[in-house]
mmCIF file of C-alpha atoms and ligand atoms in Angstrom:
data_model
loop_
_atom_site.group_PDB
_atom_site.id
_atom_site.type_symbol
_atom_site.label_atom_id
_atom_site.label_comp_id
_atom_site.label_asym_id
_atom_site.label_seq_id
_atom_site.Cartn_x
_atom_site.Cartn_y
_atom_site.Cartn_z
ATOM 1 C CA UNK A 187 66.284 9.318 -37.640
ATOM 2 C CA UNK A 188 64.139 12.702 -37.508
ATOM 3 C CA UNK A 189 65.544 15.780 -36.739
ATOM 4 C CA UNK A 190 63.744 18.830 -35.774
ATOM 5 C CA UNK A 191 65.479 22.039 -36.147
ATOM 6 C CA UNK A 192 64.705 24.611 -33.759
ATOM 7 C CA UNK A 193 65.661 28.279 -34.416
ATOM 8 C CA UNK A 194 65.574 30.560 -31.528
ATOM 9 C CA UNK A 195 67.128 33.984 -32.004
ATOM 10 C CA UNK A 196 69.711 33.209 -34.021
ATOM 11 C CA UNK A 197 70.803 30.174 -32.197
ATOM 12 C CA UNK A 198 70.036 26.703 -33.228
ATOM 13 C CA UNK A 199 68.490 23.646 -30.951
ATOM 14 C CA UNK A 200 67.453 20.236 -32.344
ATOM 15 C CA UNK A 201 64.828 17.751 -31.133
ATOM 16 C CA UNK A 202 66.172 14.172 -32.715
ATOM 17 C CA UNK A 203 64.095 11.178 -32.695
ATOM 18 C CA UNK A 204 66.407 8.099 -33.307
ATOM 19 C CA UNK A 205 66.672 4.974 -30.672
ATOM 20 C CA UNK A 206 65.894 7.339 -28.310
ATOM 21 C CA UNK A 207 64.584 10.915 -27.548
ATOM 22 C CA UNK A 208 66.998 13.900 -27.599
ATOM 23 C CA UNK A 209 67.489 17.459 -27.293
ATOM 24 C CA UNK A 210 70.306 18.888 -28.962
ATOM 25 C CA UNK A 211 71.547 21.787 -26.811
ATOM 26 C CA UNK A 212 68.354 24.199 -25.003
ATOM 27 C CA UNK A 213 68.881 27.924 -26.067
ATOM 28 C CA UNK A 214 68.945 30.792 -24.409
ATOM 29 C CA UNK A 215 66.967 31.977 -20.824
ATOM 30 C CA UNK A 216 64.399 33.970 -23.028
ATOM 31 C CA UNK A 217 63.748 31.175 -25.768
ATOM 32 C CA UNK A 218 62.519 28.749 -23.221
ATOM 33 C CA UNK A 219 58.991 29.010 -24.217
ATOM 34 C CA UNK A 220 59.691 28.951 -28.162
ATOM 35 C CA UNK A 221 61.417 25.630 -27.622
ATOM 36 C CA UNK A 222 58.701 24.093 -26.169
ATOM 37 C CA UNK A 223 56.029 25.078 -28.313
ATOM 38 C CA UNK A 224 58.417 23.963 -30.962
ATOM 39 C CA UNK A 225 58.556 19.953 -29.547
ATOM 40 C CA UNK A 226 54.918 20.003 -28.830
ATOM 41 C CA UNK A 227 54.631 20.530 -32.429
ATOM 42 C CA UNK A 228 56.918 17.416 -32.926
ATOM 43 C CA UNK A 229 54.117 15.910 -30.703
ATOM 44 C CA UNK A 230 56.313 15.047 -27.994
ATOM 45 C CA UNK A 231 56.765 16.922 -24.979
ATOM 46 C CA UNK A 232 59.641 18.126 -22.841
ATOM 47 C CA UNK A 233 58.901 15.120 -20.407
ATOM 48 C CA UNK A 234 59.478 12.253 -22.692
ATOM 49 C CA UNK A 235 63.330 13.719 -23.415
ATOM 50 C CA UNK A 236 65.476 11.126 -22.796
ATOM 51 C CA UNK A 237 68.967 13.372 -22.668
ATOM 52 C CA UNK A 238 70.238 16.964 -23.846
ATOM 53 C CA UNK A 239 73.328 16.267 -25.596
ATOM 54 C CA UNK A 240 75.259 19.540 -24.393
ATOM 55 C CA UNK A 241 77.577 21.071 -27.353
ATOM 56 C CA UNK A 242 79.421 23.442 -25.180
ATOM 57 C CA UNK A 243 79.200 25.966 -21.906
ATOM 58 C CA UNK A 244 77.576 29.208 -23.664
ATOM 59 C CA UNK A 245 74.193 30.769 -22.692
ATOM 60 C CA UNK A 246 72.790 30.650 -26.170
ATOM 61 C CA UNK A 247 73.240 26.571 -26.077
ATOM 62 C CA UNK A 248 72.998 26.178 -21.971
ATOM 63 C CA UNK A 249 71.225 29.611 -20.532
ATOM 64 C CA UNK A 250 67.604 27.414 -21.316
ATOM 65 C CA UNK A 251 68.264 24.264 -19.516
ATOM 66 C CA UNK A 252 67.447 25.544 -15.719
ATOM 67 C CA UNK A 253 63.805 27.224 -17.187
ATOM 68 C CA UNK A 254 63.157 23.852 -19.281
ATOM 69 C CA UNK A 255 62.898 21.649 -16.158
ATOM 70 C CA UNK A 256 60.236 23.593 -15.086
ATOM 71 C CA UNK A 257 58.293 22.893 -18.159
ATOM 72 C CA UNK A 258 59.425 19.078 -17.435
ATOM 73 C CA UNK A 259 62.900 18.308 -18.687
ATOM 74 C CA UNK A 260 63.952 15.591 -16.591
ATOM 75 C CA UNK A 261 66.553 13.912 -17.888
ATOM 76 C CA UNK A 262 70.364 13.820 -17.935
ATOM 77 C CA UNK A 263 72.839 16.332 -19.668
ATOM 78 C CA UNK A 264 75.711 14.719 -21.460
ATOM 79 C CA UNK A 265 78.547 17.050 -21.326
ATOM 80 C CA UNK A 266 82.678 16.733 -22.300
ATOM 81 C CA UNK A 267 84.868 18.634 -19.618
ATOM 82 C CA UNK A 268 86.245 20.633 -18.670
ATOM 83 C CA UNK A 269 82.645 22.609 -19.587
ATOM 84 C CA UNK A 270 81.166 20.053 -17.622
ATOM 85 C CA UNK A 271 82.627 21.412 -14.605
ATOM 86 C CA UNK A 272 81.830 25.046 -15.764
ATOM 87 C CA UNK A 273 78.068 23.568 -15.783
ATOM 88 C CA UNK A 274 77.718 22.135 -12.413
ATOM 89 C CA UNK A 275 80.094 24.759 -10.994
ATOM 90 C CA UNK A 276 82.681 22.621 -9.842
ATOM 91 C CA UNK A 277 85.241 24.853 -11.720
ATOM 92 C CA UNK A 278 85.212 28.594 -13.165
ATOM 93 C CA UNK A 279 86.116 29.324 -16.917
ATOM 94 C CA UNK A 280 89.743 30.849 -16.632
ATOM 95 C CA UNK A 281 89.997 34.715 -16.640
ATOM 96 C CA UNK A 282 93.111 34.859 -18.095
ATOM 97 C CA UNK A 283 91.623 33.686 -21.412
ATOM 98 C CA UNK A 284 89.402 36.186 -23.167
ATOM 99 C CA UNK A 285 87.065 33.491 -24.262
ATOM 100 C CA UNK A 286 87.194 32.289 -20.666
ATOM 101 C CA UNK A 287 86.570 35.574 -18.937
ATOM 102 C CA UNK A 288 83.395 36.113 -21.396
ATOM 103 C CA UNK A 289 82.110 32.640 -20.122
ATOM 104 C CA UNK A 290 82.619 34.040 -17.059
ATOM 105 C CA UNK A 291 80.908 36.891 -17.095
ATOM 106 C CA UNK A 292 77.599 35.500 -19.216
ATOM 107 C CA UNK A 293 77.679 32.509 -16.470
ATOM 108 C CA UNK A 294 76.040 34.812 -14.030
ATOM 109 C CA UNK A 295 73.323 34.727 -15.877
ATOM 110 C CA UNK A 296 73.475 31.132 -16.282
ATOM 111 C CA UNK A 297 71.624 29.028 -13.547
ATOM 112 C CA UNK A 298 72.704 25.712 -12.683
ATOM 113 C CA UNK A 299 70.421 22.998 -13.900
ATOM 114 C CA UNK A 300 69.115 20.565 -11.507
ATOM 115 C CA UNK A 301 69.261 18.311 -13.662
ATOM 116 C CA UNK A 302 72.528 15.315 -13.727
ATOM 117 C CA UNK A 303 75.568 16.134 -16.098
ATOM 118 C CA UNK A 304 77.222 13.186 -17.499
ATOM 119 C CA UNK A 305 80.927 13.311 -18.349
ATOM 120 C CA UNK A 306 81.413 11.713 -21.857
ATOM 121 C CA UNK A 307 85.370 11.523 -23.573
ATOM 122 C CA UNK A 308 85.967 11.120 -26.832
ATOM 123 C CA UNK A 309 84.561 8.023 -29.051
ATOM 124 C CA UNK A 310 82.081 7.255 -26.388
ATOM 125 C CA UNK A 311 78.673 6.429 -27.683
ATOM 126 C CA UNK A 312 75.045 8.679 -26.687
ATOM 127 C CA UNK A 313 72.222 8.145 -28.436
ATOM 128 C CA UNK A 314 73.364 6.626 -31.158
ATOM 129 C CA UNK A 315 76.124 8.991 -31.792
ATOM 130 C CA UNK A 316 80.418 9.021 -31.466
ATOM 131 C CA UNK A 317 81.118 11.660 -28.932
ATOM 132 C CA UNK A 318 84.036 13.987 -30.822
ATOM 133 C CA UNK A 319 86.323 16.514 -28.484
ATOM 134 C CA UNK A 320 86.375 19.471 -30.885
ATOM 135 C CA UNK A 321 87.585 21.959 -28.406
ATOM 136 C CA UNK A 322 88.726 25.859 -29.754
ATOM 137 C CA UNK A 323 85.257 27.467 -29.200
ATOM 138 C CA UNK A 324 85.022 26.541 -25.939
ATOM 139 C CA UNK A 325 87.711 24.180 -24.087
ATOM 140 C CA UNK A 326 85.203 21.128 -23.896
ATOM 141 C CA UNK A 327 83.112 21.562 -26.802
ATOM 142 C CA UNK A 328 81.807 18.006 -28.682
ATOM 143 C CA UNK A 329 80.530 17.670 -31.838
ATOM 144 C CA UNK A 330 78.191 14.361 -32.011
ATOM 145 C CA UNK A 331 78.561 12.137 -34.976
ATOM 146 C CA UNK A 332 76.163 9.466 -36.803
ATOM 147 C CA UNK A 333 77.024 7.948 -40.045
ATOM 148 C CA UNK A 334 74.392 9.547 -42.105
ATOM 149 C CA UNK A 335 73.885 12.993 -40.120
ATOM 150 C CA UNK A 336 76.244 15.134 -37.483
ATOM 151 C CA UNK A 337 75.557 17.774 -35.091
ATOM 152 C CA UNK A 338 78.543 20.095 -35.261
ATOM 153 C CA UNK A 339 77.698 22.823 -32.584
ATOM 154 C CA UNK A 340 79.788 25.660 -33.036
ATOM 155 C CA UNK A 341 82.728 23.841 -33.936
ATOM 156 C CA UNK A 342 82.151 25.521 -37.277
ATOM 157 C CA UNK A 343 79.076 27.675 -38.911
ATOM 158 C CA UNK A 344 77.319 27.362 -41.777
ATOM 159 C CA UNK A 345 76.558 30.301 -44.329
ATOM 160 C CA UNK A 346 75.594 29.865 -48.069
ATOM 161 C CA UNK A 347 75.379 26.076 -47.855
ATOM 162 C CA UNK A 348 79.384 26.170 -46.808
ATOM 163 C CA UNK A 349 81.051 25.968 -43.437
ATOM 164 C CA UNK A 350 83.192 28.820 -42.011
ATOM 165 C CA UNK A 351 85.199 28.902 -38.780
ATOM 166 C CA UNK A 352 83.539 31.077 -35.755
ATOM 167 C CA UNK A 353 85.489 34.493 -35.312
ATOM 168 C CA UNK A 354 88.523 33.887 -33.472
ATOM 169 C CA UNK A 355 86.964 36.325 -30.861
ATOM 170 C CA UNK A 356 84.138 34.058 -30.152
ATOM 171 C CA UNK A 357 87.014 31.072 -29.640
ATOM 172 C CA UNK A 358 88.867 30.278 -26.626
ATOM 173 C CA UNK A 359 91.496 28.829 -28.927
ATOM 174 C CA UNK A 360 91.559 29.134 -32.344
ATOM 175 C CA UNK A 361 94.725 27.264 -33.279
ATOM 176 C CA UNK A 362 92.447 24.323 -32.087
ATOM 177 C CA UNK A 363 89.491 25.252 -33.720
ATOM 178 C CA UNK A 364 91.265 24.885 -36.977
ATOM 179 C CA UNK A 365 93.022 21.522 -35.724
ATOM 180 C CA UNK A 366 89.320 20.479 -34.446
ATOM 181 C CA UNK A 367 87.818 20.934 -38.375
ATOM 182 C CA UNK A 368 90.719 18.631 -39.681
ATOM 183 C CA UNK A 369 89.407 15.925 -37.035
ATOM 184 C CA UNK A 370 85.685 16.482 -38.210
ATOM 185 C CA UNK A 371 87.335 15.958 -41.602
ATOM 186 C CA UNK A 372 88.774 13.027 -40.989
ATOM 187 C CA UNK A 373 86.504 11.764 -38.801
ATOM 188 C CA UNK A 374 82.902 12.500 -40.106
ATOM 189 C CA UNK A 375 81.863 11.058 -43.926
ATOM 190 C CA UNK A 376 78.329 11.395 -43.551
ATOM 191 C CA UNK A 377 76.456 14.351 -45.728
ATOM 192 C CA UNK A 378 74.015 16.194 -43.538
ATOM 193 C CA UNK A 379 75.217 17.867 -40.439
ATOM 194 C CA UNK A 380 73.546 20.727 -38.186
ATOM 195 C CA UNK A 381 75.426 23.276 -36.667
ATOM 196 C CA UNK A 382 74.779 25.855 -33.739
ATOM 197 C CA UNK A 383 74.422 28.896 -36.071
ATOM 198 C CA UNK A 384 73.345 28.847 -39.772
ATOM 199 C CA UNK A 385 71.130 26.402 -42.062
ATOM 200 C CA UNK A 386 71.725 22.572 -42.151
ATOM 201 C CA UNK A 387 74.682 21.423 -44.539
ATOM 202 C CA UNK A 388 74.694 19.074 -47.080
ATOM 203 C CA UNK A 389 77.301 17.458 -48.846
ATOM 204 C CA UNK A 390 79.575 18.068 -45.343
ATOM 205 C CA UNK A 391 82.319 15.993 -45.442
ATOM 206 C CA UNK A 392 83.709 17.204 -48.653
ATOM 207 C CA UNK A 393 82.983 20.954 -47.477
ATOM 208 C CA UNK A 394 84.699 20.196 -44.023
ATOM 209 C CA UNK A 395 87.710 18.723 -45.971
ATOM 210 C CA UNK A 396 87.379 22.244 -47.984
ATOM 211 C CA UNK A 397 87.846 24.426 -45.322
ATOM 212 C CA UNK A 398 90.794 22.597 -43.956
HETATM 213 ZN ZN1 ZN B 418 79.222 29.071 -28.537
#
């Protein structure tokens, strides 16, 4: 498996070539171009994406999806709820959570992609990856794990080669943000894993069982 980071303004994306062709989360509005100059340099092109596995409903990880079909993204978003919903605007983040209203408020500036959302649950299987619920930063957020490697979104963030929680401000919940990095502990014993903000992590299992 070959994975592609993609920094774009402080935010991460990943282009992973495994059994199939994926996009790990699209960036923000204004990083639309960036990210595609960055898989062209993979040699690959937007077109030949085979699905965007969607960490969570926030405009640095969703705001780039709407722009990206126009540069020929075609392909289906895989998405836990209840962000799903938040995504195809069947449902509005709640305002009586701070987290929530913020989501709120940045998804006016977040266009709905034409593009399919797939629901996926916990332990179901995309691209070669378990699906993991790790809700606190957002309500539906997922983390994606393989044996070797792990996408972690913003489930956690890395600085100095170690994992830290995101600031409870930035969390819708952070009770279960800390309960979500005791089920990446026990779930995940791979080493690598790539998270929304910060520089890949190695050794991560032992580091997530640190934190806890
Ligand atoms: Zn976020």
């Amino acid at each position: 498996m070959d994975t592609t980071s993609i920094e774009l303004r402080g935010v991460n994306a990943y282009l992973v070539e495994g059994e199939s062709l994926v996009l790990v989360d699209a960036g923000w509005p204004w990083s639309v171009s960036s990210l595609e100059k960055a898989v062209k340099e993979t040699g690959h092109t937007l077109a030949e994406v085979d699905g965007v596995l969607v960490k969570h409903y926030d405009l640095d990880h969703v705001g780039g999806l709407r722009r990206l079909t126009r540069s020929g993204l075609d392909a289906p978003l895989y998405v836990a709820e209840p962000d799903a919903s938040f995504l195809d605007r069947t449902s509005k983040p709640l305002l009586c959570n701070r987290k929530g209203a913020f989501q709120r408020l940045v998804g006016v500036g977040i266009r709905k992609p034409s593009l399919p959302v797939e629901r996926v649950e916990d332990g179901d299987e995309v691209a070669g990856f378990e699906v993991c619920v790790t809700p606190g930063h957002t309500p539906g957020h997922v983390a994606h794990l393989g044996d070797e490697v792990a996408f972690l979104g913003d489930a956690v963030r890395a600085r100095k080669g170690a994992f830290e929680l995101m600031p409870s401000l930035m969390s819708y919940d952070a009770g279960e943000a800390r309960r979500t990095v005791e089920k990446l502990a026990e779930r995940f014993e791979g080493g690598a894993t790539y998270v929304g903000h910060g520089a890949p992590v190695e050794g991560a299992s032992e580091k997530l069982r640190e934190l806890v």
